GROMACS .gro file of C-alpha atoms in nm:
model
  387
    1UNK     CA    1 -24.012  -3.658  18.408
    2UNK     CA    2 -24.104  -3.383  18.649
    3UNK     CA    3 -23.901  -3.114  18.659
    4UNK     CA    4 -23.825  -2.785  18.941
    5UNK     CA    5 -24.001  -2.483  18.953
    6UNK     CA    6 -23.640  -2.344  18.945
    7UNK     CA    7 -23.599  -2.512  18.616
    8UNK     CA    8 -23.921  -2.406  18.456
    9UNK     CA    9 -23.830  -2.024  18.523
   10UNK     CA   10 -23.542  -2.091  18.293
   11UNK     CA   11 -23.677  -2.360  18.048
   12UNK     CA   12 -24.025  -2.399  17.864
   13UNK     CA   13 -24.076  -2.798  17.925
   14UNK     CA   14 -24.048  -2.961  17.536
   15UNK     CA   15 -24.015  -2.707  17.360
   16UNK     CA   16 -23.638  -2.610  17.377
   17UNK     CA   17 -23.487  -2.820  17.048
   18UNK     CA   18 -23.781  -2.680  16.866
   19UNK     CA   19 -23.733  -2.309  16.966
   20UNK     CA   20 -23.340  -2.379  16.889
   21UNK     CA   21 -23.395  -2.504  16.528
   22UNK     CA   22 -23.645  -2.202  16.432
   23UNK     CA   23 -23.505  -1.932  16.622
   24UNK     CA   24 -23.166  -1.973  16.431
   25UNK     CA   25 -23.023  -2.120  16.742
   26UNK     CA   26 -23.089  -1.818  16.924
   27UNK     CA   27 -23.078  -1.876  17.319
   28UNK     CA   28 -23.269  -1.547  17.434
   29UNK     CA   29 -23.599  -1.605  17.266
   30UNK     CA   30 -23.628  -1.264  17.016
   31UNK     CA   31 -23.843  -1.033  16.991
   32UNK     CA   32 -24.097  -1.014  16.700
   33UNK     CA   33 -24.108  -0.622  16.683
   34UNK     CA   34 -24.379  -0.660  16.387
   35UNK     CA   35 -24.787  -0.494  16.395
   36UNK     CA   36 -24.835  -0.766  16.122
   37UNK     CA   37 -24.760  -1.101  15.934
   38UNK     CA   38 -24.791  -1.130  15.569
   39UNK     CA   39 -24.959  -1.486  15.439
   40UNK     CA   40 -24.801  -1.717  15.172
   41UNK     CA   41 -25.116  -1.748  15.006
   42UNK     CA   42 -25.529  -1.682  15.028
   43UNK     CA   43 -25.638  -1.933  15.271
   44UNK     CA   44 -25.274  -2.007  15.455
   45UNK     CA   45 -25.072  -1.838  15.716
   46UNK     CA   46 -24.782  -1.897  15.939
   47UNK     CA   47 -24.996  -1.946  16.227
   48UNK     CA   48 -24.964  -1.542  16.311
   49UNK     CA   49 -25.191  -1.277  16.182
   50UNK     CA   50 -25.137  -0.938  16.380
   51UNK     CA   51 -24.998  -0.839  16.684
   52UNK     CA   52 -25.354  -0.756  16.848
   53UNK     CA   53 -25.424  -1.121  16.795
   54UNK     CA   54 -25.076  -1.328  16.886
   55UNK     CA   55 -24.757  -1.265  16.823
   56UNK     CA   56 -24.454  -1.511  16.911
   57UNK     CA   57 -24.270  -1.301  17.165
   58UNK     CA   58 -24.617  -1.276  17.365
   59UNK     CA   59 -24.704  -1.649  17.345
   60UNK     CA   60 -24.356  -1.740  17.445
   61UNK     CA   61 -24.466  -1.581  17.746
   62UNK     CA   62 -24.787  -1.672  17.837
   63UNK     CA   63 -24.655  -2.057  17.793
   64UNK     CA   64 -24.362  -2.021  18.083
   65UNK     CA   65 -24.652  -1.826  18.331
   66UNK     CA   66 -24.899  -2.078  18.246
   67UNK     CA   67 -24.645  -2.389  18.291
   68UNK     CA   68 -24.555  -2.225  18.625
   69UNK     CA   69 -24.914  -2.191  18.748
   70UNK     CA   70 -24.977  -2.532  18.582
   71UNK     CA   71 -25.283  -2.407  18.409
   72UNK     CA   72 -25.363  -2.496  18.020
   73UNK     CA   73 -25.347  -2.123  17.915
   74UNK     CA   74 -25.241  -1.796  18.003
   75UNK     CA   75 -25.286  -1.440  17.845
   76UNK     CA   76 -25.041  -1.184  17.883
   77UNK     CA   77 -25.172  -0.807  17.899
   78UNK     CA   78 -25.038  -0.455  17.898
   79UNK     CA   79 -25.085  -0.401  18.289
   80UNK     CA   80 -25.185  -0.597  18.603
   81UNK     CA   81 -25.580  -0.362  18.563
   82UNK     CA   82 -25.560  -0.436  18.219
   83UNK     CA   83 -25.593  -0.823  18.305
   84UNK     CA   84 -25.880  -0.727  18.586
   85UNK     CA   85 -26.031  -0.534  18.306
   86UNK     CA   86 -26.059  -0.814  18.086
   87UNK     CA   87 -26.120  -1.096  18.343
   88UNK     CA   88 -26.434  -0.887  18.442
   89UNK     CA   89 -26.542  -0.914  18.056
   90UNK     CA   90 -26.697  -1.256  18.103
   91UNK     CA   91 -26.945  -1.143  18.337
   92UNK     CA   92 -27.263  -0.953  18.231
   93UNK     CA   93 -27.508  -0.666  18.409
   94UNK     CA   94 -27.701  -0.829  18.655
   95UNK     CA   95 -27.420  -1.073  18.770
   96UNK     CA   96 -27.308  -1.093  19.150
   97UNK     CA   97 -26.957  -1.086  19.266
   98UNK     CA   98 -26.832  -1.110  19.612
   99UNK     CA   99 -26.480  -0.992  19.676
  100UNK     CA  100 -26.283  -0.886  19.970
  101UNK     CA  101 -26.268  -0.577  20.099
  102UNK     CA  102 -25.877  -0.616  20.137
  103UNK     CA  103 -25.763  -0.533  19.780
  104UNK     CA  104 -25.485  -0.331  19.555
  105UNK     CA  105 -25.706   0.042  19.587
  106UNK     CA  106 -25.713   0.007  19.180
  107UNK     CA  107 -25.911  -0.287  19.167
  108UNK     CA  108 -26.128  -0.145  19.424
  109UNK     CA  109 -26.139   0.156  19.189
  110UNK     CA  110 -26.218  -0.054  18.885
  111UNK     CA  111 -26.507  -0.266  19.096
  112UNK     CA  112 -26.665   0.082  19.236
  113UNK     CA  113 -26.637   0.301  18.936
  114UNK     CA  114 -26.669   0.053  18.647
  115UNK     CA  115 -26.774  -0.255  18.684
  116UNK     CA  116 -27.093  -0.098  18.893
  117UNK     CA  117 -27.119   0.126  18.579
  118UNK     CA  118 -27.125  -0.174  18.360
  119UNK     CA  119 -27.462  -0.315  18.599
  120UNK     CA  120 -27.248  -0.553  18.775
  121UNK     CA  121 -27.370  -0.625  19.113
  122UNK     CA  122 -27.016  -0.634  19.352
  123UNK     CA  123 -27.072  -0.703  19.729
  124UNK     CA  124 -26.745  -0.612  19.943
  125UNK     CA  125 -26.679  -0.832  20.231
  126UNK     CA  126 -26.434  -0.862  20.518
  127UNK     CA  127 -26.339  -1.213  20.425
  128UNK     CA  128 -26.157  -1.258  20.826
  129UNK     CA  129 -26.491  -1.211  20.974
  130UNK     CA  130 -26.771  -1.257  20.748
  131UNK     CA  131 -26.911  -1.599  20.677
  132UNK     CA  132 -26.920  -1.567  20.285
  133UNK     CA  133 -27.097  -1.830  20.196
  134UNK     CA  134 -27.422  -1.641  20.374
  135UNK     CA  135 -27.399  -1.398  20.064
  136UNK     CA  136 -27.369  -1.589  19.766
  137UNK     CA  137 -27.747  -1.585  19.574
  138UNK     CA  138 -27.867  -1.705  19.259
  139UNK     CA  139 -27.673  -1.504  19.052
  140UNK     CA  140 -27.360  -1.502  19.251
  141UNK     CA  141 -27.083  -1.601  18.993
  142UNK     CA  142 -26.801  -1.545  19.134
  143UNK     CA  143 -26.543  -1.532  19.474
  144UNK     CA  144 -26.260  -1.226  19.399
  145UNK     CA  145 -25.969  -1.230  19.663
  146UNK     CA  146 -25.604  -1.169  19.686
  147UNK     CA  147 -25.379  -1.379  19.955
  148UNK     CA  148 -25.228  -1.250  20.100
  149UNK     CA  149 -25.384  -0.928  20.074
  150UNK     CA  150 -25.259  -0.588  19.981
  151UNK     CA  151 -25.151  -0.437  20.195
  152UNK     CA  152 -25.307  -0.576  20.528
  153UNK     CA  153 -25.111  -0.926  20.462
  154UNK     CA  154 -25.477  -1.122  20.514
  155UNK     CA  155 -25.423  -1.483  20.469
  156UNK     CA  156 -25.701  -1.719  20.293
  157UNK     CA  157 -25.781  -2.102  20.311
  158UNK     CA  158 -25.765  -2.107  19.918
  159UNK     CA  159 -25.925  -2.476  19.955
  160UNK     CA  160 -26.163  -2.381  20.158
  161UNK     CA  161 -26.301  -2.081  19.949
  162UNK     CA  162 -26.261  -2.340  19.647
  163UNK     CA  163 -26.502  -2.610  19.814
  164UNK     CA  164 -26.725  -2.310  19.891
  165UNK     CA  165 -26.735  -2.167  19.553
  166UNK     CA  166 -26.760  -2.529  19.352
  167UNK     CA  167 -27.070  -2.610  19.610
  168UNK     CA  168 -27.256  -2.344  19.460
  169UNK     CA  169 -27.102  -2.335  19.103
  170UNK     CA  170 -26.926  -2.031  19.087
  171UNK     CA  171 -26.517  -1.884  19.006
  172UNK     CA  172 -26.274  -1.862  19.239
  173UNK     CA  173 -26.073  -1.579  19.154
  174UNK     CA  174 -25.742  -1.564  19.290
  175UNK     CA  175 -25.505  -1.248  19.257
  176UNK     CA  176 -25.159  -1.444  19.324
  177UNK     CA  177 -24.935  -1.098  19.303
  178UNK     CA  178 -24.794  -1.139  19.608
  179UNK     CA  179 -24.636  -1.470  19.643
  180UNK     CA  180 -24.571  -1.540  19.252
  181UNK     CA  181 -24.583  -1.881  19.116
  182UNK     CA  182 -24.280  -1.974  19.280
  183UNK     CA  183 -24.429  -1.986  19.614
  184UNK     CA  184 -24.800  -2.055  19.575
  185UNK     CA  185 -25.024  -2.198  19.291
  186UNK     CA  186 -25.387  -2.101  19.351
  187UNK     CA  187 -25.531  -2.345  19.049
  188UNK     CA  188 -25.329  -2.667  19.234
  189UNK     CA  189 -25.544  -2.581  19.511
  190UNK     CA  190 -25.878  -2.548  19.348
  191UNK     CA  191 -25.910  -2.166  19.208
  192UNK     CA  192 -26.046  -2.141  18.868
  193UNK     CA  193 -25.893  -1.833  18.742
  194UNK     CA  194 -25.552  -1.662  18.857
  195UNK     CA  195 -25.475  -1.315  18.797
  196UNK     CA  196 -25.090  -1.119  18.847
  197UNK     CA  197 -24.993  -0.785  18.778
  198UNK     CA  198 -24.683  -0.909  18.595
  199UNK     CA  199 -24.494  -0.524  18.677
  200UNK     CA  200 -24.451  -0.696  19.002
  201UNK     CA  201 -24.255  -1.033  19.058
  202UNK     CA  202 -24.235  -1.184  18.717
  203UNK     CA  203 -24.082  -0.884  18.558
  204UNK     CA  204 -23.865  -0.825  18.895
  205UNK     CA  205 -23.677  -0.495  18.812
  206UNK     CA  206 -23.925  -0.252  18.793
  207UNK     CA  207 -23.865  -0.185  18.431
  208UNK     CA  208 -24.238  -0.270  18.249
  209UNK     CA  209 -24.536  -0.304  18.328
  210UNK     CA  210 -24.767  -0.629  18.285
  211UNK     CA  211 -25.089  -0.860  18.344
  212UNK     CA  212 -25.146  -1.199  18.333
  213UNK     CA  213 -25.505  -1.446  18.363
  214UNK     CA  214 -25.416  -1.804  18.376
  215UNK     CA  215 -25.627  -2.081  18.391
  216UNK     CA  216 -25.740  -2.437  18.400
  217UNK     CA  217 -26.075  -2.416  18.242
  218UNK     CA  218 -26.096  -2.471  17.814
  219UNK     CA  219 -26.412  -2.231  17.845
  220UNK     CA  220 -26.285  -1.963  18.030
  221UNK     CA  221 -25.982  -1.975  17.801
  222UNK     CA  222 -26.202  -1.955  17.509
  223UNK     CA  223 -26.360  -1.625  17.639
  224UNK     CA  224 -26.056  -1.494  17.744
  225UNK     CA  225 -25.897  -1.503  17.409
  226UNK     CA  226 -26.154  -1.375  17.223
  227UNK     CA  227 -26.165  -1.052  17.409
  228UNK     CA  228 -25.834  -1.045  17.428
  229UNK     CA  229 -25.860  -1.030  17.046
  230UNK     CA  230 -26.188  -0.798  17.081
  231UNK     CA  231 -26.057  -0.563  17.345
  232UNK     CA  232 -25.637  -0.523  17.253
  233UNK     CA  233 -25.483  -0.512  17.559
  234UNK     CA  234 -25.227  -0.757  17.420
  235UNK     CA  235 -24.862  -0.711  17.628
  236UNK     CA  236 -24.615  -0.565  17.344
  237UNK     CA  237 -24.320  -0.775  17.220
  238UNK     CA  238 -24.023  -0.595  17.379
  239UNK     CA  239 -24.217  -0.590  17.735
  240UNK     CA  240 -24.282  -0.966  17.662
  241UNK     CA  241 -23.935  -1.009  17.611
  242UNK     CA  242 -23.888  -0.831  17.960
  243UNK     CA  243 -24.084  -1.005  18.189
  244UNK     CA  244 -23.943  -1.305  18.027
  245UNK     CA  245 -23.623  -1.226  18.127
  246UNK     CA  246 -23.724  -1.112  18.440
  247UNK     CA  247 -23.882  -1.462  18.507
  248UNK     CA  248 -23.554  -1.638  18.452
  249UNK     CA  249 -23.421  -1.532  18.804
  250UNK     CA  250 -23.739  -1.540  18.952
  251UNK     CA  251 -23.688  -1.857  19.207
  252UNK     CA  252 -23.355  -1.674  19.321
  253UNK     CA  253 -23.488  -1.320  19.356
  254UNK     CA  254 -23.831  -1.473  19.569
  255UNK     CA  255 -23.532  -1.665  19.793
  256UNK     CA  256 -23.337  -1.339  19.868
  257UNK     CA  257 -23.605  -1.139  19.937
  258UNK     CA  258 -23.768  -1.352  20.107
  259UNK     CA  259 -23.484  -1.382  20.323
  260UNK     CA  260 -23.430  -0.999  20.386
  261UNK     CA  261 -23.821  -0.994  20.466
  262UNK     CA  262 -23.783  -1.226  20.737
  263UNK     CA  263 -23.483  -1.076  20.918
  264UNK     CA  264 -23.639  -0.704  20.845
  265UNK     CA  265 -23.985  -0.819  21.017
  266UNK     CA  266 -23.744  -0.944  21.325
  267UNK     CA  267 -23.562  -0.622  21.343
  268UNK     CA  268 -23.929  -0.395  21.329
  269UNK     CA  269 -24.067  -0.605  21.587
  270UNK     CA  270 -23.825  -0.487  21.816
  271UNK     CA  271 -23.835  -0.148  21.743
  272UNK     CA  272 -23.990   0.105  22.029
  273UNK     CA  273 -24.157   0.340  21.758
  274UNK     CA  274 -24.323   0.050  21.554
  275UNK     CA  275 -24.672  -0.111  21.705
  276UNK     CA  276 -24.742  -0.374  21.459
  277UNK     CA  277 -24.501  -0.579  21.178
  278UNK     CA  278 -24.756  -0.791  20.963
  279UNK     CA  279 -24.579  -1.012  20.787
  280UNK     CA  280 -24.720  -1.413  20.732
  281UNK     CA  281 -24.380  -1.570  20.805
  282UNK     CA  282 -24.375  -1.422  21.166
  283UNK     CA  283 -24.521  -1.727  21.400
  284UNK     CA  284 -24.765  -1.468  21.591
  285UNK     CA  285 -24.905  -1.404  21.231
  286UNK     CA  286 -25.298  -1.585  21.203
  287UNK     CA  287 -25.229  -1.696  20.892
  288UNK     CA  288 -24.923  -1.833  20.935
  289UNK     CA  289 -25.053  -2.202  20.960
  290UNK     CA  290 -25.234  -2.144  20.665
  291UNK     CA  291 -24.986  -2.020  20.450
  292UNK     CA  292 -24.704  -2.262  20.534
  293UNK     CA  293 -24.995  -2.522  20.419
  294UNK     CA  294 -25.083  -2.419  20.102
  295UNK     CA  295 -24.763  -2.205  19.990
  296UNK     CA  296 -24.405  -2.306  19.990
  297UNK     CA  297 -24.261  -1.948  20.094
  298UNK     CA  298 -24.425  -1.634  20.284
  299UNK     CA  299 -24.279  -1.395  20.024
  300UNK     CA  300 -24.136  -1.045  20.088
  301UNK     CA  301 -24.397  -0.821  20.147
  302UNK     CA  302 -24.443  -0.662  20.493
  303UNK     CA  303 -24.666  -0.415  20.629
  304UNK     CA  304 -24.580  -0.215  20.957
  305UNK     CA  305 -24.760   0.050  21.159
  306UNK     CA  306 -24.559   0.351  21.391
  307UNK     CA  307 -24.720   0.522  21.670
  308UNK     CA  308 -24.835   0.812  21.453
  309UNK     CA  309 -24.851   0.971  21.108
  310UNK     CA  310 -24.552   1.220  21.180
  311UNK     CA  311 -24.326   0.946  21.235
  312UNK     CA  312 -24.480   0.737  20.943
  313UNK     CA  313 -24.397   1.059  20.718
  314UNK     CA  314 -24.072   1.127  20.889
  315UNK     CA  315 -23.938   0.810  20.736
  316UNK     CA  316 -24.005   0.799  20.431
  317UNK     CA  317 -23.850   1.138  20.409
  318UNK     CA  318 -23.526   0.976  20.592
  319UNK     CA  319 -23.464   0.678  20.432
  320UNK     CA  320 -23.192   0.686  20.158
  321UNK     CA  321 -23.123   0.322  20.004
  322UNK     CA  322 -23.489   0.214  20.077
  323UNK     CA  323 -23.704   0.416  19.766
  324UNK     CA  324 -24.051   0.575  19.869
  325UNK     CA  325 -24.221   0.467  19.602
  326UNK     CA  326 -24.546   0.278  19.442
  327UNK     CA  327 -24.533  -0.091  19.334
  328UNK     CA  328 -24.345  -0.410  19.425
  329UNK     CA  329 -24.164  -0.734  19.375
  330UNK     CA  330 -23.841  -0.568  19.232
  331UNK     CA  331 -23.457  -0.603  19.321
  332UNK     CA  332 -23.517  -0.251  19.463
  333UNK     CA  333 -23.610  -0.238  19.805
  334UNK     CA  334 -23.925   0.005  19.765
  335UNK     CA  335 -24.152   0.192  20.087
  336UNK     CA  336 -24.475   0.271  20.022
  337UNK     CA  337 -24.778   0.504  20.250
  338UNK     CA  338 -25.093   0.326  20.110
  339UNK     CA  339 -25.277   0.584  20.208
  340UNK     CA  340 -25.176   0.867  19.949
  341UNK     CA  341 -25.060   0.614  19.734
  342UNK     CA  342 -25.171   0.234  19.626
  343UNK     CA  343 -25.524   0.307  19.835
  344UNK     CA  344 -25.557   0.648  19.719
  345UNK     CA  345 -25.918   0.641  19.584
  346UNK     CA  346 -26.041   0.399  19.810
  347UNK     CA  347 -26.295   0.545  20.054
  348UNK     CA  348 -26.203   0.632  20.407
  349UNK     CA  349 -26.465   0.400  20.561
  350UNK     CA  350 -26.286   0.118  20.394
  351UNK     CA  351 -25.941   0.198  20.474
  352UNK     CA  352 -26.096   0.213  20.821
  353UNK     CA  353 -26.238  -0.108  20.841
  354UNK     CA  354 -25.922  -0.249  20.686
  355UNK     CA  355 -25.709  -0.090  20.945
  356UNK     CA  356 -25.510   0.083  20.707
  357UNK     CA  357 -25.434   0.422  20.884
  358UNK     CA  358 -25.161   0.727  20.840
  359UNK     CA  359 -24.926   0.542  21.019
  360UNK     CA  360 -24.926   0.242  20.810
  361UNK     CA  361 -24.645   0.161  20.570
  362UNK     CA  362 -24.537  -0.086  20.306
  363UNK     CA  363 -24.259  -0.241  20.228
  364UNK     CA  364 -24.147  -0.464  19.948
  365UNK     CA  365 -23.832  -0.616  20.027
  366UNK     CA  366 -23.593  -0.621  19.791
  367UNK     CA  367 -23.270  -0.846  19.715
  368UNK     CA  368 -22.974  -0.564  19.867
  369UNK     CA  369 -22.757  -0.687  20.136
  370UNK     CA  370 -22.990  -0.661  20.428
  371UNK     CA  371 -22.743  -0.548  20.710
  372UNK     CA  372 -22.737  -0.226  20.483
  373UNK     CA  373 -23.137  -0.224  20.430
  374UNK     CA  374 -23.162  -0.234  20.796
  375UNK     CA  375 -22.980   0.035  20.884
  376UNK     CA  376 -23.161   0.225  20.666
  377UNK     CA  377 -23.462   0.165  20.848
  378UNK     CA  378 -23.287   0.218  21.144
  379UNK     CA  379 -23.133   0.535  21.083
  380UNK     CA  380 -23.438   0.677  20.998
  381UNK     CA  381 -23.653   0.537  21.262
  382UNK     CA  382 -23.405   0.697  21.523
  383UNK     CA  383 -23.396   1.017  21.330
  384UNK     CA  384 -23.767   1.089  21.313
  385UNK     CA  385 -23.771   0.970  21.738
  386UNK     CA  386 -23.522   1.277  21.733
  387UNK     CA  387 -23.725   1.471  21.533
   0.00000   0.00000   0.00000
């Protein structure tokens, strides 16, 4: 019997009697604080060795992400560039991968400064204008993209880049960060591989930081594990235990958010000092369509620009419930200037092309009441016109 996503947040499909009768009955799966496992015997085990390798707490996890992605297999790793890290394992010098030029600045980071280093061969493309499919060559192996993006809120034809990449046998690589599980499932529609920086939605209080790879290939599993047993960037138990908590009010934090996102985006697009709202679940959005046709929410991430940097800094000096700070996908309403922060390191030629400027801000919506949220935003916004 099929069950809801809202259901699946809460409870791990067949395995609930089971985790009852060996977890003493316990209803908050525990945490298996333990480095090690000691054998009955020469030759036998309980099915866990070391930590590095598995631990209970940890797969707990990685079945509820991978159930909610519907892939076979999921790992779960100590940060959202941790999982990156490792997903970019499988490759080897000489391989081609094209990815957008619209990323989270630390991936672009890790793809300029490491996996160049490491003689992989990374060609950055402005997937709204250029035809991708021109660039793939004979030892192309993969497609890297995030939808929608961070922070320009680019939306992608996920089928469409998954009939590209299986006509020429290579990944699709989906970051799914953004939107979570609970509003879009990249394998469902044709991605091989699915990546989240699990410090974002999945956790959901800004409290721990996590990465997760899920997906729907046995080979790509395979690999996976072993370097995940090679490598040991393994989430800990107790942050394990987090983001599985976190998860278990995932469907109604995405809702409430989601909900303050849209009603914030209606209330900037009306303001005199801001030029642009980006945000998918506007109509004027182009990738609206899309996203309503392969997603089942637009999520709660907005990005807005203001006529100039003094303003842009103005406000995040003036807001007071809204937090200027780095990350997303918390209960914590949280402001953001990519440009000193999240897209720090990436060149200016690329923030450029991107459209990211010093007037651009970012703002993950939280799940506060949003009459107060917006006049937050509107204080401030009439404070720095004074100013």
């Amino acid at each position: 019997m099929s069950r809801c996503i809202e259901t699946d947040c809460i409870h791990l499909k067949d395995d609930e009697a089971v985790a009852c009768k060996k977890h003493y009955g316990s209803v908050s799966f525990p945490i298996y604080q333990t480095a090690t496992f000691a054998h009955p015997a020469v030759g036998k085990s309980t099915g866990y060795d070391y930590s590095r390798l598995q631990n209970p707490t940890r797969e707990q996890l990685e079945k509820v992400v991978a159930n909610l992605e519907h892939g076979i297999g999921a790992l779960a790793l100590s940060s959202g560039m941790a999982a990156i890290a490792l997903l970019f394992e499988i490759f080897k010098p000489g391989d081609h991968i094209i990815a957008d030029s619209d990323l989270y600045g630390g991936s672009i980071r890790l793809f300029d400064n490491i996996s160049r280093k490491n003689g992989l061969k990374i060609t950055s493309l402005d997937f709204t204008r250029d035809n991708v499919e021109e660039y793939i060559d004979q030892n192309t192996r993969a497609i890297y993209l995030e939808t929608p993006t961070n922070p320009m809120m680019n939306v992608y034809d996920i089928r469409a880049f998954a009939k590209i990449a299986k006509r020429h046998g290579i990944l699709l690589i989906v970051d799914n960060t953004f939107l979570s599980p609970y509003f879009q499932n990249p394998l469902d529609l044709g991605a091989d591989i699915v990546v989240h920086s699990g410090t974002k939605y999945l956790g959901g209080h800004n409290d721990t930081i996590a990465g997760f790879l899920v997906t729907n290939r046995e080979d790509i599993l395979e690999q996976f594990r072993f370097i995940i047993k090679t490598t040991g960037a393994g989430l800990a138990p107790f942050d394990s235990w987090l983001v599985l908590r976190g998860i278990k009010t995932l469907a109604l934090r995405m809702e409430r958010a989601q909900e303050n996102a849209i009603a914030i985006a209606k209330f900037l697009a009306n303001e005199p000092n801001v030029t642009e709202v980006i945000y998918p679940g506007l109509p004027q959005h182009p990738g609206h369509k899309t996203i309503k046709q392969q997603a089942r929410g637009f999520g709660a991430m907005l990005t807005f620009k203001v006529t100039d940097k003094d303003i842009a800094l103005s406000i995040l000096e003036k807001v007071r419930l809204i937090q200027f700070a780095e990350s997303l996908g918390g209960v914590e309403t949280l402001i953001t200037y990519p440009v000193t922060q999240t897209h720090a390191d990436v060149p200016p030629e690329i923030l450029a092309k991107n459209g990211i400027t010093d007037a651009t801000l970012r703002l993950s919506v939280g799940i506060e009441k949003v009459d107060d949220l917006i006049d937050d935003l509107r204080n401030a916004l009439n404070e720095s016109r004074r100013g």
